[in-house]
């Protein structure tokens, strides 16, 4: 498992909404400016599924980031199984100046652990920037 985290200077309800609602997910769910998230669907409940499309802006490559939710505790945690069988755990920790978001995920074999850590951390950075411009 790899763990990445970030502190977001925003109220918990704003952080939760921006993390879980498709109209927000499409605004931050990519690792670099060369990529985008043109669509997202999210059935946020145990047994519900998600599909977040990630594409290079030039159209050269893209993939669907999919999975099924195993546990959803509103404002606290989300546990999911990705389409390839890996597990992801996300925790939202309310702090005096905002929310610490911690995300742990099982690695895949196509990229090095460091590449995966950097990519997932970059997405969290985009999330933070997006949320903090909304408050």
PDB file of C-alpha atoms in Angstrom:
ATOM      1  CA  UNK A   1       0.000   0.000   0.000  1.00  0.00           C
ATOM      2  CA  UNK A   2       1.069   3.553  -0.738  1.00  0.00           C
ATOM      3  CA  UNK A   3      -0.344   6.443   1.275  1.00  0.00           C
ATOM      4  CA  UNK A   4      -0.597  10.040   0.105  1.00  0.00           C
ATOM      5  CA  UNK A   5      -2.180  12.896   2.006  1.00  0.00           C
ATOM      6  CA  UNK A   6      -2.911  16.582   1.884  1.00  0.00           C
ATOM      7  CA  UNK A   7      -4.443  19.255   4.092  1.00  0.00           C
ATOM      8  CA  UNK A   8      -7.264  21.246   2.551  1.00  0.00           C
ATOM      9  CA  UNK A   9      -8.189  24.605   4.053  1.00  0.00           C
ATOM     10  CA  UNK A  10     -11.970  24.214   3.744  1.00  0.00           C
ATOM     11  CA  UNK A  11     -14.899  22.925   5.810  1.00  0.00           C
ATOM     12  CA  UNK A  12     -15.500  19.174   5.857  1.00  0.00           C
ATOM     13  CA  UNK A  13     -18.834  19.420   4.045  1.00  0.00           C
ATOM     14  CA  UNK A  14     -17.186  21.314   1.160  1.00  0.00           C
ATOM     15  CA  UNK A  15     -14.303  18.825   0.942  1.00  0.00           C
ATOM     16  CA  UNK A  16     -16.711  15.870   0.976  1.00  0.00           C
ATOM     17  CA  UNK A  17     -18.963  17.404  -1.691  1.00  0.00           C
ATOM     18  CA  UNK A  18     -16.053  18.233  -3.987  1.00  0.00           C
ATOM     19  CA  UNK A  19     -14.606  14.727  -3.583  1.00  0.00           C
ATOM     20  CA  UNK A  20     -17.852  12.888  -4.278  1.00  0.00           C
ATOM     21  CA  UNK A  21     -20.006  14.869  -6.743  1.00  0.00           C
ATOM     22  CA  UNK A  22     -19.368  14.235 -10.459  1.00  0.00           C
ATOM     23  CA  UNK A  23     -19.564  17.906 -11.446  1.00  0.00           C
ATOM     24  CA  UNK A  24     -16.635  18.568  -9.101  1.00  0.00           C
ATOM     25  CA  UNK A  25     -14.653  15.378  -9.827  1.00  0.00           C
ATOM     26  CA  UNK A  26     -14.276  16.397 -13.476  1.00  0.00           C
ATOM     27  CA  UNK A  27     -12.602  19.646 -12.371  1.00  0.00           C
ATOM     28  CA  UNK A  28      -9.684  18.121 -10.413  1.00  0.00           C
ATOM     29  CA  UNK A  29      -9.251  14.414 -11.230  1.00  0.00           C
ATOM     30  CA  UNK A  30      -6.056  14.432 -13.341  1.00  0.00           C
ATOM     31  CA  UNK A  31      -2.351  14.373 -12.539  1.00  0.00           C
ATOM     32  CA  UNK A  32      -1.073  17.050 -14.932  1.00  0.00           C
ATOM     33  CA  UNK A  33      -2.228  19.944 -17.096  1.00  0.00           C
ATOM     34  CA  UNK A  34      -1.931  17.713 -20.179  1.00  0.00           C
ATOM     35  CA  UNK A  35      -4.774  15.521 -18.873  1.00  0.00           C
ATOM     36  CA  UNK A  36      -8.448  16.038 -18.117  1.00  0.00           C
ATOM     37  CA  UNK A  37     -11.447  14.223 -16.666  1.00  0.00           C
ATOM     38  CA  UNK A  38     -14.201  14.793 -19.235  1.00  0.00           C
ATOM     39  CA  UNK A  39     -16.848  12.717 -17.437  1.00  0.00           C
ATOM     40  CA  UNK A  40     -17.595  11.128 -14.091  1.00  0.00           C
ATOM     41  CA  UNK A  41     -20.398   9.038 -12.663  1.00  0.00           C
ATOM     42  CA  UNK A  42     -20.594   8.223  -8.977  1.00  0.00           C
ATOM     43  CA  UNK A  43     -23.108   6.042  -7.112  1.00  0.00           C
ATOM     44  CA  UNK A  44     -21.746   6.686  -3.612  1.00  0.00           C
ATOM     45  CA  UNK A  45     -23.107   3.815  -1.511  1.00  0.00           C
ATOM     46  CA  UNK A  46     -21.886   0.340  -0.563  1.00  0.00           C
ATOM     47  CA  UNK A  47     -22.262  -1.743  -3.717  1.00  0.00           C
ATOM     48  CA  UNK A  48     -22.460   1.389  -5.880  1.00  0.00           C
ATOM     49  CA  UNK A  49     -19.962   1.993  -8.629  1.00  0.00           C
ATOM     50  CA  UNK A  50     -17.964   4.861 -10.071  1.00  0.00           C
ATOM     51  CA  UNK A  51     -16.488   5.583 -13.480  1.00  0.00           C
ATOM     52  CA  UNK A  52     -14.195   8.562 -13.921  1.00  0.00           C
ATOM     53  CA  UNK A  53     -12.887   9.034 -17.467  1.00  0.00           C
ATOM     54  CA  UNK A  54      -9.304  10.276 -17.660  1.00  0.00           C
ATOM     55  CA  UNK A  55      -7.843  11.405 -20.993  1.00  0.00           C
ATOM     56  CA  UNK A  56      -4.900  13.237 -22.457  1.00  0.00           C
ATOM     57  CA  UNK A  57      -6.169  16.591 -23.710  1.00  0.00           C
ATOM     58  CA  UNK A  58      -4.735  15.856 -27.163  1.00  0.00           C
ATOM     59  CA  UNK A  59      -6.890  12.708 -27.373  1.00  0.00           C
ATOM     60  CA  UNK A  60      -3.900  10.387 -27.754  1.00  0.00           C
ATOM     61  CA  UNK A  61      -4.739   8.154 -24.784  1.00  0.00           C
ATOM     62  CA  UNK A  62      -7.384   7.694 -22.122  1.00  0.00           C
ATOM     63  CA  UNK A  63      -8.845   5.217 -19.683  1.00  0.00           C
ATOM     64  CA  UNK A  64     -11.795   4.672 -17.371  1.00  0.00           C
ATOM     65  CA  UNK A  65     -10.959   4.703 -13.658  1.00  0.00           C
ATOM     66  CA  UNK A  66     -13.659   2.393 -12.303  1.00  0.00           C
ATOM     67  CA  UNK A  67     -14.572   0.592  -9.127  1.00  0.00           C
ATOM     68  CA  UNK A  68     -17.173  -0.420  -6.589  1.00  0.00           C
ATOM     69  CA  UNK A  69     -17.704   1.048  -3.144  1.00  0.00           C
ATOM     70  CA  UNK A  70     -17.370  -1.329  -0.213  1.00  0.00           C
ATOM     71  CA  UNK A  71     -17.810   1.160   2.644  1.00  0.00           C
ATOM     72  CA  UNK A  72     -19.067   4.734   2.740  1.00  0.00           C
ATOM     73  CA  UNK A  73     -19.127   6.690   6.010  1.00  0.00           C
ATOM     74  CA  UNK A  74     -20.291  10.173   5.059  1.00  0.00           C
ATOM     75  CA  UNK A  75     -17.693  12.777   5.984  1.00  0.00           C
ATOM     76  CA  UNK A  76     -15.326  10.131   7.389  1.00  0.00           C
ATOM     77  CA  UNK A  77     -14.159   7.413   5.012  1.00  0.00           C
ATOM     78  CA  UNK A  78     -14.588   5.604   1.730  1.00  0.00           C
ATOM     79  CA  UNK A  79     -13.301   2.127   0.873  1.00  0.00           C
ATOM     80  CA  UNK A  80     -13.491   0.890  -2.704  1.00  0.00           C
ATOM     81  CA  UNK A  81     -12.270  -1.880  -4.935  1.00  0.00           C
ATOM     82  CA  UNK A  82     -10.960  -0.731  -8.294  1.00  0.00           C
ATOM     83  CA  UNK A  83     -11.921  -2.474 -11.513  1.00  0.00           C
ATOM     84  CA  UNK A  84      -8.573  -4.291 -11.533  1.00  0.00           C
ATOM     85  CA  UNK A  85      -9.114  -5.659  -7.997  1.00  0.00           C
ATOM     86  CA  UNK A  86      -6.913  -3.238  -6.052  1.00  0.00           C
ATOM     87  CA  UNK A  87      -8.256  -1.564  -2.927  1.00  0.00           C
ATOM     88  CA  UNK A  88      -8.328   2.124  -2.015  1.00  0.00           C
ATOM     89  CA  UNK A  89      -9.049   3.639   1.407  1.00  0.00           C
ATOM     90  CA  UNK A  90      -9.777   7.345   1.832  1.00  0.00           C
ATOM     91  CA  UNK A  91     -10.094   9.065   5.194  1.00  0.00           C
ATOM     92  CA  UNK A  92     -11.256  12.596   5.952  1.00  0.00           C
ATOM     93  CA  UNK A  93      -9.867  13.978   9.234  1.00  0.00           C
ATOM     94  CA  UNK A  94     -11.347  17.269  10.400  1.00  0.00           C
ATOM     95  CA  UNK A  95      -8.684  19.591  11.826  1.00  0.00           C
ATOM     96  CA  UNK A  96      -8.784  23.084  13.309  1.00  0.00           C
ATOM     97  CA  UNK A  97      -7.851  24.689   9.977  1.00  0.00           C
ATOM     98  CA  UNK A  98      -9.592  22.340   7.539  1.00  0.00           C
ATOM     99  CA  UNK A  99      -9.468  18.696   6.562  1.00  0.00           C
ATOM    100  CA  UNK A 100      -6.589  16.252   6.219  1.00  0.00           C
ATOM    101  CA  UNK A 101      -7.386  13.839   3.414  1.00  0.00           C
ATOM    102  CA  UNK A 102      -5.455  10.549   3.492  1.00  0.00           C
ATOM    103  CA  UNK A 103      -5.604   8.109   0.596  1.00  0.00           C
ATOM    104  CA  UNK A 104      -4.032   4.627   0.670  1.00  0.00           C
ATOM    105  CA  UNK A 105      -3.985   2.397  -2.393  1.00  0.00           C
ATOM    106  CA  UNK A 106      -2.607  -0.923  -3.537  1.00  0.00           C
ATOM    107  CA  UNK A 107      -0.051  -0.571  -6.287  1.00  0.00           C
ATOM    108  CA  UNK A 108      -0.295  -1.839  -9.844  1.00  0.00           C
ATOM    109  CA  UNK A 109       2.567  -3.412 -11.781  1.00  0.00           C
ATOM    110  CA  UNK A 110       2.799  -1.108 -14.809  1.00  0.00           C
ATOM    111  CA  UNK A 111       4.499   1.847 -13.091  1.00  0.00           C
ATOM    112  CA  UNK A 112       7.043   2.162 -10.295  1.00  0.00           C
ATOM    113  CA  UNK A 113       5.779   2.809  -6.784  1.00  0.00           C
ATOM    114  CA  UNK A 114       7.314   6.288  -6.934  1.00  0.00           C
ATOM    115  CA  UNK A 115       5.544   7.114 -10.216  1.00  0.00           C
ATOM    116  CA  UNK A 116       2.259   5.985  -8.681  1.00  0.00           C
ATOM    117  CA  UNK A 117       2.883   8.002  -5.504  1.00  0.00           C
ATOM    118  CA  UNK A 118       3.682  11.109  -7.538  1.00  0.00           C
ATOM    119  CA  UNK A 119       0.620  10.717  -9.765  1.00  0.00           C
ATOM    120  CA  UNK A 120      -1.835  10.213  -6.916  1.00  0.00           C
ATOM    121  CA  UNK A 121      -0.215  13.052  -4.933  1.00  0.00           C
ATOM    122  CA  UNK A 122      -0.507  15.358  -7.957  1.00  0.00           C
ATOM    123  CA  UNK A 123      -4.228  14.572  -8.183  1.00  0.00           C
ATOM    124  CA  UNK A 124      -4.576  15.465  -4.484  1.00  0.00           C
ATOM    125  CA  UNK A 125      -2.763  18.730  -5.231  1.00  0.00           C
ATOM    126  CA  UNK A 126      -5.293  19.517  -7.956  1.00  0.00           C
ATOM    127  CA  UNK A 127      -8.099  18.650  -5.556  1.00  0.00           C
ATOM    128  CA  UNK A 128      -6.733  21.007  -2.890  1.00  0.00           C
ATOM    129  CA  UNK A 129      -6.337  23.870  -5.373  1.00  0.00           C
ATOM    130  CA  UNK A 130      -9.865  23.344  -6.711  1.00  0.00           C
ATOM    131  CA  UNK A 131     -11.527  23.166  -3.286  1.00  0.00           C
ATOM    132  CA  UNK A 132      -9.648  26.125  -1.833  1.00  0.00           C
ATOM    133  CA  UNK A 133     -10.726  28.363  -4.721  1.00  0.00           C
ATOM    134  CA  UNK A 134     -14.346  27.550  -3.837  1.00  0.00           C
ATOM    135  CA  UNK A 135     -14.223  28.803  -0.217  1.00  0.00           C
TER     136      UNK A 135
END
